[in-house]
Every structure is written in C-alpha cells, then in structure tokens.
Amino acid sequence: MAGPGGKPSSASANGTKAPPPPAAPGGSGIAKRLPRLAFVFLLALLYRQLQAPPPKTCGSPGGPPVTAPRIRLSDGRHLAYHESGVPREQAKHKIVFVHGFDSCRYDALRVSPELAQELGIYIVSFDRPGYGESDPHPARTEKSIALDIAELADSLHLGSRFYLVGFSMGGEIMWSCLKHIPHRLAGVSILGPVGNYWWSGFPSNVSWDAWYQQIPQDQWAVRVAHHAPWLTYWWNTQKFFPASSVISFNPAILSREDTAMIPMFASRPCASKARQQGEHESLHRDMIVGFGKWGWSPLEMENPFPGDEADVHLWHGAEDLIVPVGLSRYIAQRLPWVQYHELPTAGHLFPMADGMGDVILRTMLLGEK
C-alpha cells in the first residue's frame, strides 16, 4: 500500500508496522559515554601526577652505589653512617649527630681535632632514611627515627647511654628521642630546631607570629604537608606557583650571617648526594613527618631526667629566617629543664660557624657557659 502522497506505507500487508532501520554503528551510545570516559581519563591523569616516582634505592638495579659502611636494622632497612673524632674504642664521650633537611652524614657538627683529643670525643653521624645511602622508609614516623637511633647505637656498641646532637629538622627529632628513648641519653643539644606549628601548648599569638615570619610560599608548603600530605610531592614539583623556598634555595630566607656561609654550605661533600634516591622519600617525607599530626606535644613533656641524669641544651639564632626563633623561645619558657642559649646575631646556619661546634660540645659535656 502507498501512504499519503503516494509514498510506500510502513504498514505490512497484515497491518503491522515494519521495524525501524538499525542505528548507525557507533552512534549515540558512544556519544553519551564520552563525558564519562573523559572524566575517568582526567582522574587517571591527575592520580599519576600526584604519585611520586619510586625511589632509586642505593644498591638496587639502576640505583646509586653503596659506598658507606651501613648497619642493618631489625626491619631490614639499612642506615649509612660516618665516624669522626677519636677511635670509638678510645672515646670518653660518644655522640650521635642527626643532620637536618636536605643534608647527609657528612654534615656532622665540626669539632676541632684538639678538642676531640682533649675530651675523647667520638661522633657518628648517619644518613636519615631516604637521604644519602640509607634506605627509604615510607612508613616513617616521629617515633621510628628515635628507635632507629637506638638501634644504631646498639649496633656500634656505644654503650647504655650516649650523647645526642641534632640540627634543624634533626633538632626537631631530639624531642622524639627525649620522649621515646630518654633512658639511653647522657645529654642532648638541640640546634635551631624546626617547630611544628600545630603542637598543642603554643598560645595562638606565639604560633601565628612565627607562622607569618615565613614567606608566603613556605606557609603554603607547610600547610599542604600538614593538611594534605598526599599532595606534598605534587605541590613541591609543579611549576604553576612557588613551592618550598628551602628546596628551591630561595636567598630570601637567608640572614646576613647565613648568606656569608653559603659558599661553605654549597661545597659540602654530600651537596649532590643527599637527594640521590629521590626527593620524595627524603625532603618531602621530612616535611610530612615534621609538620604532620603528632599524637603528643613537646610542650607537654615532663622532665625526662628528674634525677639530673642528663642536661638538655636548646640553641637558636635570633636572626633565623628559616626557622622562626619564637617557637624555641616559648618552649624554653614552658620547659624549665631546658637550658636555652639564644645567639643574638646568628641565623639558621650558626652550627657551621668557625669554633661553634667546640662551644656547643664544651657546653654539653663540661657544663661551660
């Protein structure tokens, strides 16, 4: 039959309509799925950008070689170390030095050979996890590094008690050691320690004053490490806006005295090797742990040496533009068992100044002022 206008009718001879022609291949079905596919693709791309590359572990295929003596920890990781001063067997004072951010085992406190001989000083410094030639530790916490130090001391037979010196981010670690392994410590020197702005016990005016002494890009880098640690790698490697000024060596954070010491700092033996296993398991992990959510606060600590078994010395430069001095000042006021030494013209790198290592160790070992 023909329809209106003489066109063939869609009705069949028995009165039923013929089925419509099939849709063209790849038609509206794919079109409807395109937005969803694009969204999934963008999520996958974003996830990839947020993930840090695997570390180049020393001694692994394609990784840097192992050149330092190392100990094996109970969990299988290795710590590389460096010894200086008098031979360990002859030492009267055995000291473990904990290096700071973007540093390594060669950045130990500099002590004159004369003082080392006079007082029988032995110093062992080690690469913290992920730095230099020590294995990365993705599960690192503020407590785990204190336990690593105790294992290092046991492996090297330093005795039941030893001295500790820590600088910058290594200085912050001293608080963890005072909490978790005080029974192993004969004395502690905390040098220009990083402070966590979220530790309970800081009055808001103290923490906010210190916070705003950072330049804005560091405020953001620290904020990300605390609130969104999963974003720390991307934040400090993207190119859209400035990341951590310490990682990028921004001269704006250097005091006058620090600027004068930069040539010495840049020529350190490990300047090119501290990050050799990758920035994430060294620098970024430091930030995540140091500025992360601690389950306790140093400001709430009781004296770990109620019988005067050891002394705790806290040193800070008044002109420190990298780690604001205000947090250390308040901690010293809050904790009467901490002996505070503020250097009026010094910046952050004061431990590297000529003769300063001798001053710090004489103070800790002999009680000299």
GROMACS .gro file of N, CA, C and O in nm, residues 49-160:
model
  448
   49GLN      N    1   4.986   1.228   3.828
   49GLN     CA    2   5.062   1.348   3.862
   49GLN      C    3   5.088   1.358   4.012
   49GLN      O    4   5.190   1.414   4.055
   50LEU      N    5   4.996   1.305   4.093
   50LEU     CA    6   5.010   1.315   4.238
   50LEU      C    7   5.105   1.210   4.295
   50LEU      O    8   5.152   1.225   4.408
   51GLN      N    9   5.131   1.104   4.220
   51GLN     CA   10   5.213   0.995   4.270
   51GLN      C   11   5.361   1.022   4.249
   51GLN      O   12   5.404   1.055   4.138
   52ALA      N   13   5.439   1.009   4.355
   52ALA     CA   14   5.584   1.025   4.343
   52ALA      C   15   5.643   0.903   4.272
   52ALA      O   16   5.594   0.792   4.289
   53PRO      N   17   5.748   0.922   4.193
   53PRO     CA   18   5.814   0.805   4.133
   53PRO      C   19   5.879   0.720   4.240
   53PRO      O   20   5.912   0.770   4.348
   54PRO      N   21   5.899   0.592   4.215
   54PRO     CA   22   5.964   0.507   4.316
   54PRO      C   23   6.106   0.554   4.342
   54PRO      O   24   6.173   0.605   4.252
   55PRO      N   25   6.155   0.540   4.465
   55PRO     CA   26   6.291   0.585   4.496
   55PRO      C   27   6.395   0.498   4.426
   55PRO      O   28   6.372   0.381   4.397
   56LYS      N   29   6.511   0.559   4.399
   56LYS     CA   30   6.624   0.486   4.342
   56LYS      C   31   6.711   0.437   4.457
   56LYS      O   32   6.811   0.500   4.492
   57THR      N   33   6.670   0.329   4.517
   57THR     CA   34   6.736   0.280   4.638
   57THR      C   35   6.881   0.241   4.610
   57THR      O   36   6.910   0.176   4.510
   58CYS      N   37   6.969   0.283   4.698
   58CYS     CA   38   7.111   0.252   4.682
   58CYS      C   39   7.134   0.101   4.682
   58CYS      O   40   7.078   0.028   4.764
   59GLY      N   41   7.215   0.056   4.586
   59GLY     CA   42   7.245  -0.085   4.576
   59GLY      C   43   7.146  -0.165   4.495
   59GLY      O   44   7.169  -0.283   4.468
   60SER      N   45   7.034  -0.103   4.453
   60SER     CA   46   6.935  -0.172   4.372
   60SER      C   47   6.971  -0.152   4.224
   60SER      O   48   7.049  -0.063   4.190
   61PRO      N   49   6.917  -0.235   4.134
   61PRO     CA   50   6.945  -0.217   3.991
   61PRO      C   51   6.907  -0.076   3.945
   61PRO      O   52   6.794  -0.032   3.964
   62GLY      N   53   7.002  -0.006   3.888
   62GLY     CA   54   6.977   0.130   3.842
   62GLY      C   55   6.990   0.236   3.950
   62GLY      O   56   6.981   0.355   3.920
   63GLY      N   57   7.009   0.194   4.075
   63GLY     CA   58   7.022   0.290   4.185
   63GLY      C   59   7.167   0.328   4.210
   63GLY      O   60   7.259   0.266   4.156
   64PRO      N   61   7.191   0.429   4.292
   64PRO     CA   62   7.328   0.470   4.323
   64PRO      C   63   7.402   0.357   4.395
   64PRO      O   64   7.341   0.274   4.462
   65PRO      N   65   7.534   0.356   4.386
   65PRO     CA   66   7.611   0.251   4.455
   65PRO      C   67   7.618   0.275   4.605
   65PRO      O   68   7.600   0.387   4.652
   66VAL      N   69   7.644   0.170   4.677
   66VAL     CA   70   7.667   0.180   4.822
   66VAL      C   71   7.817   0.197   4.844
   66VAL      O   72   7.896   0.110   4.806
   67THR      N   73   7.856   0.309   4.904
   67THR     CA   74   7.998   0.336   4.929
   67THR      C   75   8.030   0.351   5.077
   67THR      O   76   8.147   0.352   5.115
   68ALA      N   77   7.927   0.365   5.160
   68ALA     CA   78   7.946   0.392   5.303
   68ALA      C   79   7.927   0.265   5.384
   68ALA      O   80   7.855   0.173   5.342
   69PRO      N   81   7.987   0.258   5.503
   69PRO     CA   82   7.951   0.149   5.595
   69PRO      C   83   7.805   0.164   5.636
   69PRO      O   84   7.756   0.276   5.654
   70ARG      N   85   7.736   0.054   5.650
   70ARG     CA   86   7.594   0.059   5.686
   70ARG      C   87   7.564  -0.049   5.789
   70ARG      O   88   7.630  -0.153   5.794
   71ILE      N   89   7.462  -0.022   5.870
   71ILE     CA   90   7.409  -0.125   5.960
   71ILE      C   91   7.274  -0.170   5.906
   71ILE      O   92   7.208  -0.097   5.833
   72ARG      N   93   7.236  -0.291   5.943
   72ARG     CA   94   7.105  -0.344   5.905
   72ARG      C   95   7.014  -0.337   6.027
   72ARG      O   96   7.046  -0.391   6.134
   73LEU      N   97   6.900  -0.269   6.011
   73LEU     CA   98   6.803  -0.254   6.119
   73LEU      C   99   6.716  -0.379   6.131
   73LEU      O  100   6.715  -0.465   6.042
   74SER      N  101   6.642  -0.387   6.238
   74SER     CA  102   6.560  -0.507   6.264
   74SER      C  103   6.452  -0.528   6.159
   74SER      O  104   6.407  -0.641   6.138
   75ASP      N  105   6.409  -0.421   6.091
   75ASP     CA  106   6.306  -0.437   5.987
   75ASP      C  107   6.367  -0.458   5.848
   75ASP      O  108   6.295  -0.461   5.748
   76GLY      N  109   6.500  -0.471   5.842
   76GLY     CA  110   6.566  -0.500   5.715
   76GLY      C  111   6.623  -0.378   5.644
   76GLY      O  112   6.700  -0.392   5.548
   77ARG      N  113   6.587  -0.258   5.687
   77ARG     CA  114   6.642  -0.137   5.624
   77ARG      C  115   6.790  -0.119   5.664
   77ARG      O  116   6.836  -0.175   5.764
   78HIS      N  117   6.859  -0.037   5.587
   78HIS     CA  118   6.999  -0.007   5.615
   78HIS      C  119   7.016   0.141   5.647
   78HIS      O  120   6.950   0.226   5.587
   79LEU      N  121   7.105   0.171   5.741
   79LEU     CA  122   7.145   0.308   5.772
   79LEU      C  123   7.294   0.322   5.741
   79LEU      O  124   7.376   0.244   5.791
   80ALA      N  125   7.329   0.421   5.659
   80ALA     CA  126   7.469   0.451   5.630
   80ALA      C  127   7.520   0.549   5.734
   80ALA      O  128   7.448   0.639   5.778
   81TYR      N  129   7.645   0.534   5.774
   81TYR     CA  130   7.698   0.621   5.879
   81TYR      C  131   7.841   0.664   5.850
   81TYR      O  132   7.910   0.608   5.763
   82HIS      N  133   7.886   0.766   5.924
   82HIS     CA  134   8.021   0.820   5.910
   82HIS      C  135   8.074   0.850   6.051
   82HIS      O  136   8.004   0.908   6.133
   83GLU      N  137   8.198   0.809   6.077
   83GLU     CA  138   8.258   0.828   6.208
   83GLU      C  139   8.369   0.933   6.202
   83GLU      O  140   8.444   0.940   6.105
   84SER      N  141   8.379   1.012   6.308
   84SER     CA  142   8.484   1.113   6.318
   84SER      C  143   8.525   1.129   6.464
   84SER      O  144   8.462   1.073   6.554
   85GLY      N  145   8.633   1.205   6.486
   85GLY     CA  146   8.684   1.221   6.621
   85GLY      C  147   8.783   1.111   6.655
   85GLY      O  148   8.847   1.052   6.566
   86VAL      N  149   8.795   1.079   6.782
   86VAL     CA  150   8.889   0.975   6.823
   86VAL      C  151   8.828   0.838   6.793
   86VAL      O  152   8.706   0.826   6.774
   87PRO      N  153   8.909   0.733   6.786
   87PRO     CA  154   8.853   0.599   6.763
   87PRO      C  155   8.748   0.563   6.868
   87PRO      O  156   8.759   0.600   6.985
   88ARG      N  157   8.647   0.493   6.822
   88ARG     CA  158   8.533   0.460   6.908
   88ARG      C  159   8.576   0.391   7.037
   88ARG      O  160   8.524   0.420   7.146
   89GLU      N  161   8.673   0.300   7.028
   89GLU     CA  162   8.715   0.222   7.144
   89GLU      C  163   8.786   0.307   7.249
   89GLU      O  164   8.795   0.269   7.366
   90GLN      N  165   8.840   0.422   7.206
   90GLN     CA  166   8.915   0.508   7.298
   90GLN      C  167   8.831   0.625   7.351
   90GLN      O  168   8.878   0.703   7.433
   91ALA      N  169   8.710   0.639   7.305
   91ALA     CA  170   8.630   0.757   7.335
   91ALA      C  171   8.579   0.760   7.479
   91ALA      O  172   8.539   0.657   7.534
   92LYS      N  173   8.580   0.880   7.536
   92LYS     CA  174   8.518   0.904   7.666
   92LYS      C  175   8.376   0.956   7.649
   92LYS      O  176   8.292   0.940   7.739
   93HIS      N  177   8.353   1.024   7.539
   93HIS     CA  178   8.220   1.080   7.510
   93HIS      C  179   8.179   1.035   7.370
   93HIS      O  180   8.243   1.073   7.271
   94LYS      N  181   8.073   0.959   7.361
   94LYS     CA  182   8.023   0.908   7.232
   94LYS      C  183   7.896   0.984   7.195
   94LYS      O  184   7.800   0.988   7.272
   95ILE      N  185   7.898   1.043   7.076
   95ILE     CA  186   7.792   1.135   7.033
   95ILE      C  187   7.731   1.086   6.903
   95ILE      O  188   7.803   1.050   6.809
   96VAL      N  189   7.598   1.085   6.895
   96VAL     CA  190   7.526   1.061   6.770
   96VAL      C  191   7.476   1.196   6.720
   96VAL      O  192   7.405   1.268   6.792
   97PHE      N  193   7.512   1.230   6.596
   97PHE     CA  194   7.467   1.356   6.535
   97PHE      C  195   7.357   1.327   6.434
   97PHE      O  196   7.370   1.236   6.351
   98VAL      N  197   7.250   1.407   6.438
   98VAL     CA  198   7.136   1.390   6.348
   98VAL      C  199   7.127   1.512   6.258
   98VAL      O  200   7.105   1.625   6.305
   99HIS      N  201   7.146   1.491   6.128
   99HIS     CA  202   7.152   1.603   6.034
   99HIS      C  203   7.015   1.662   6.004
   99HIS      O  204   6.910   1.604   6.037
  100GLY      N  205   7.017   1.775   5.936
  100GLY     CA  206   6.894   1.848   5.907
  100GLY      C  207   6.838   1.817   5.769
  100GLY      O  208   6.871   1.718   5.704
  101PHE      N  209   6.753   1.907   5.724
  101PHE     CA  210   6.682   1.897   5.596
  101PHE      C  211   6.782   1.907   5.481
  101PHE      O  212   6.874   1.989   5.484
  102ASP      N  213   6.764   1.823   5.380
  102ASP     CA  214   6.847   1.829   5.259
  102ASP      C  215   6.996   1.815   5.291
  102ASP      O  216   7.080   1.886   5.234
  103SER      N  217   7.030   1.725   5.381
  103SER     CA  218   7.169   1.707   5.425
  103SER      C  219   7.200   1.558   5.432
  103SER      O  220   7.119   1.474   5.392
  104CYS      N  221   7.319   1.525   5.484
  104CYS     CA  222   7.356   1.384   5.492
  104CYS      C  223   7.458   1.362   5.604
  104CYS      O  224   7.486   1.453   5.683
  105ARG      N  225   7.513   1.243   5.608
  105ARG     CA  226   7.600   1.201   5.718
  105ARG      C  227   7.727   1.285   5.730
  105ARG      O  228   7.788   1.291   5.837
  106TYR      N  229   7.770   1.347   5.621
  106TYR     CA  230   7.892   1.428   5.625
  106TYR      C  231   7.870   1.566   5.686
  106TYR      O  232   7.965   1.642   5.702
  107ASP      N  233   7.746   1.599   5.719
  107ASP     CA  234   7.714   1.731   5.773
  107ASP      C  235   7.715   1.733   5.925
  107ASP      O  236   7.642   1.810   5.987
  108ALA      N  237   7.800   1.651   5.985
  108ALA     CA  238   7.808   1.647   6.131
  108ALA      C  239   7.868   1.776   6.185
  108ALA      O  240   7.934   1.853   6.112
  109LEU      N  241   7.842   1.801   6.312
  109LEU     CA  242   7.899   1.918   6.378
  109LEU      C  243   8.051   1.915   6.365
  109LEU      O  244   8.115   1.814   6.391
  110ARG      N  245   8.108   2.029   6.326
  110ARG     CA  246   8.253   2.035   6.309
  110ARG      C  247   8.321   2.063   6.444
  110ARG      O  248   8.292   2.162   6.510
  111VAL      N  249   8.409   1.973   6.482
  111VAL     CA  250   8.480   1.982   6.609
  111VAL      C  251   8.630   1.983   6.583
  111VAL      O  252   8.679   1.907   6.499
  112SER      N  253   8.702   2.069   6.651
  112SER     CA  254   8.846   2.077   6.629
  112SER      C  255   8.914   1.948   6.675
  112SER      O  256   8.872   1.886   6.773
  113PRO      N  257   9.020   1.907   6.605
  113PRO     CA  258   9.094   1.787   6.648
  113PRO      C  259   9.148   1.801   6.791
  113PRO      O  260   9.154   1.702   6.865
  114GLU      N  261   9.182   1.925   6.828
  114GLU     CA  262   9.234   1.949   6.963
  114GLU      C  263   9.129   1.916   7.069
  114GLU      O  264   9.160   1.849   7.170
  115LEU      N  265   9.005   1.961   7.048
  115LEU     CA  266   8.900   1.934   7.146
  115LEU      C  267   8.865   1.786   7.147
  115LEU      O  268   8.843   1.728   7.255
  116ALA      N  269   8.861   1.725   7.029
  116ALA     CA  270   8.830   1.582   7.022
  116ALA      C  271   8.932   1.501   7.102
  116ALA      O  272   8.895   1.409   7.176
  117GLN      N  273   9.059   1.536   7.090
  117GLN     CA  274   9.163   1.466   7.165
  117GLN      C  275   9.155   1.497   7.314
  117GLN      O  276   9.170   1.408   7.399
  118GLU      N  277   9.132   1.624   7.346
  118GLU     CA  278   9.128   1.666   7.486
  118GLU      C  279   9.018   1.594   7.563
  118GLU      O  280   9.041   1.547   7.677
  119LEU      N  281   8.900   1.586   7.504
  119LEU     CA  282   8.786   1.530   7.575
  119LEU      C  283   8.754   1.386   7.534
  119LEU      O  284   8.660   1.327   7.587
  120GLY      N  285   8.827   1.332   7.439
  120GLY     CA  286   8.799   1.196   7.394
  120GLY      C  287   8.664   1.186   7.325
  120GLY      O  288   8.582   1.101   7.359
  121ILE      N  289   8.642   1.271   7.225
  121ILE     CA  290   8.512   1.280   7.158
  121ILE      C  291   8.509   1.193   7.033
  121ILE      O  292   8.596   1.203   6.945
  122TYR      N  293   8.408   1.109   7.027
  122TYR     CA  294   8.378   1.029   6.907
  122TYR      C  295   8.239   1.070   6.859
  122TYR      O  296   8.145   1.083   6.939
  123ILE      N  297   8.226   1.094   6.728
  123ILE     CA  298   8.097   1.133   6.670
  123ILE      C  299   8.061   1.037   6.558
  123ILE      O  300   8.143   1.010   6.469
  124VAL      N  301   7.940   0.985   6.561
  124VAL     CA  302   7.887   0.910   6.448
  124VAL      C  303   7.766   0.987   6.395
  124VAL      O  304   7.675   1.024   6.471
  125SER      N  305   7.769   1.015   6.268
  125SER     CA  306   7.654   1.078   6.201
  125SER      C  307   7.602   0.980   6.097
  125SER      O  308   7.680   0.897   6.046
  126PHE      N  309   7.477   0.986   6.067
  126PHE     CA  310   7.418   0.888   5.976
  126PHE      C  311   7.322   0.956   5.881
  126PHE      O  312   7.268   1.064   5.909
  127ASP      N  313   7.304   0.892   5.765
  127ASP     CA  314   7.202   0.939   5.670
  127ASP      C  315   7.065   0.899   5.724
  127ASP      O  316   7.039   0.780   5.746
  128ARG      N  317   6.979   0.997   5.747
  128ARG     CA  318   6.844   0.962   5.788
  128ARG      C  319   6.772   0.890   5.673
  128ARG      O  320   6.813   0.901   5.557
  129PRO      N  321   6.667   0.814   5.702
  129PRO     CA  322   6.601   0.734   5.599
  129PRO      C  323   6.568   0.814   5.473
  129PRO      O  324   6.510   0.924   5.480
  130GLY      N  325   6.607   0.759   5.357
  130GLY     CA  326   6.580   0.823   5.229
  130GLY      C  327   6.687   0.921   5.185
  130GLY      O  328   6.690   0.961   5.068
  131TYR      N  329   6.775   0.960   5.275
  131TYR     CA  330   6.884   1.051   5.241
  131TYR      C  331   7.011   0.973   5.211
  131TYR      O  332   7.033   0.864   5.267
  132GLY      N  333   7.098   1.031   5.127
  132GLY     CA  334   7.229   0.973   5.105
  132GLY      C  335   7.222   0.827   5.065
  132GLY      O  336   7.168   0.792   4.960
  133GLU      N  337   7.274   0.740   5.152
  133GLU     CA  338   7.278   0.597   5.121
  133GLU      C  339   7.197   0.512   5.220
  133GLU      O  340   7.215   0.390   5.225
  134SER      N  341   7.110   0.576   5.298
  134SER     CA  342   7.021   0.500   5.387
  134SER      C  343   6.891   0.468   5.314
  134SER      O  344   6.838   0.551   5.240
  135ASP      N  345   6.840   0.348   5.336
  135ASP     CA  346   6.719   0.305   5.267
  135ASP      C  347   6.601   0.397   5.300
  135ASP      O  348   6.588   0.443   5.414
  136PRO      N  349   6.513   0.421   5.204
  136PRO     CA  350   6.390   0.496   5.232
  136PRO      C  351   6.303   0.421   5.333
  136PRO      O  352   6.314   0.299   5.349
  137HIS      N  353   6.217   0.498   5.399
  137HIS     CA  354   6.123   0.438   5.496
  137HIS      C  355   5.987   0.506   5.478
  137HIS      O  356   5.954   0.601   5.548
  138PRO      N  357   5.906   0.455   5.383
  138PRO     CA  358   5.776   0.518   5.357
  138PRO      C  359   5.684   0.523   5.477
  138PRO      O  360   5.594   0.607   5.483
  139ALA      N  361   5.706   0.434   5.575
  139ALA     CA  362   5.622   0.432   5.695
  139ALA      C  363   5.684   0.512   5.809
  139ALA      O  364   5.645   0.497   5.924
  140ARG      N  365   5.778   0.599   5.777
  140ARG     CA  366   5.848   0.674   5.880
  140ARG      C  367   5.752   0.758   5.964
  140ARG      O  368   5.657   0.817   5.912
  141THR      N  369   5.778   0.764   6.095
  141THR     CA  370   5.701   0.847   6.187
  141THR      C  371   5.798   0.922   6.276
  141THR      O  372   5.919   0.899   6.273
  142GLU      N  373   5.744   1.011   6.358
  142GLU     CA  374   5.832   1.082   6.451
  142GLU      C  375   5.895   0.986   6.552
  142GLU      O  376   6.005   1.011   6.602
  143LYS      N  377   5.831   0.875   6.581
  143LYS     CA  378   5.886   0.778   6.676
  143LYS      C  379   5.988   0.685   6.612
  143LYS      O  380   6.089   0.648   6.675
  144SER      N  381   5.966   0.647   6.486
  144SER     CA  382   6.051   0.547   6.424
  144SER      C  383   6.197   0.591   6.415
  144SER      O  384   6.289   0.510   6.428
  145ILE      N  385   6.221   0.719   6.393
  145ILE     CA  386   6.358   0.765   6.381
  145ILE      C  387   6.431   0.757   6.515
  145ILE      O  388   6.551   0.728   6.521
  146ALA      N  389   6.360   0.779   6.626
  146ALA     CA  390   6.421   0.764   6.758
  146ALA      C  391   6.462   0.619   6.781
  146ALA      O  392   6.570   0.591   6.835
  147LEU      N  393   6.379   0.526   6.738
  147LEU     CA  394   6.412   0.384   6.753
  147LEU      C  395   6.527   0.345   6.661
  147LEU      O  396   6.610   0.260   6.697
  148ASP      N  397   6.535   0.407   6.541
  148ASP     CA  398   6.649   0.384   6.452
  148ASP      C  399   6.779   0.425   6.520
  148ASP      O  400   6.881   0.356   6.510
  149ILE      N  401   6.776   0.538   6.589
  149ILE     CA  402   6.896   0.588   6.656
  149ILE      C  403   6.941   0.492   6.765
  149ILE      O  404   7.060   0.464   6.781
  150ALA      N  405   6.845   0.439   6.841
  150ALA     CA  406   6.880   0.344   6.945
  150ALA      C  407   6.942   0.218   6.886
  150ALA      O  408   7.039   0.163   6.939
  151GLU      N  409   6.888   0.171   6.773
  151GLU     CA  410   6.944   0.053   6.707
  151GLU      C  411   7.084   0.081   6.653
  151GLU      O  412   7.174  -0.005   6.659
  152LEU      N  413   7.105   0.201   6.599
  152LEU     CA  414   7.237   0.238   6.551
  152LEU      C  415   7.339   0.234   6.666
  152LEU      O  416   7.449   0.179   6.651
  153ALA      N  417   7.300   0.291   6.779
  153ALA     CA  418   7.389   0.292   6.896
  153ALA      C  419   7.421   0.150   6.942
  153ALA      O  420   7.536   0.119   6.977
  154ASP      N  421   7.323   0.063   6.939
  154ASP     CA  422   7.347  -0.076   6.980
  154ASP      C  423   7.438  -0.148   6.882
  154ASP      O  424   7.528  -0.223   6.922
  155SER      N  425   7.415  -0.126   6.753
  155SER     CA  426   7.496  -0.194   6.652
  155SER      C  427   7.643  -0.152   6.659
  155SER      O  428   7.732  -0.232   6.630
  156LEU      N  429   7.667  -0.026   6.698
  156LEU     CA  430   7.804   0.025   6.707
  156LEU      C  431   7.861   0.014   6.848
  156LEU      O  432   7.971   0.064   6.874
  157HIS      N  433   7.784  -0.045   6.939
  157HIS     CA  434   7.829  -0.069   7.077
  157HIS      C  435   7.871   0.062   7.146
  157HIS      O  436   7.979   0.073   7.203
  158LEU      N  437   7.780   0.158   7.141
  158LEU     CA  438   7.808   0.287   7.204
  158LEU      C  439   7.782   0.286   7.354
  158LEU      O  440   7.806   0.387   7.421
  159GLY      N  441   7.728   0.179   7.405
  159GLY     CA  442   7.704   0.171   7.548
  159GLY      C  443   7.559   0.198   7.583
  159GLY      O  444   7.475   0.227   7.498
  160SER      N  445   7.531   0.191   7.713
  160SER     CA  446   7.392   0.207   7.758
  160SER      C  447   7.342   0.350   7.741
  160SER      O  448   7.223   0.374   7.724
   0.00000   0.00000   0.00000
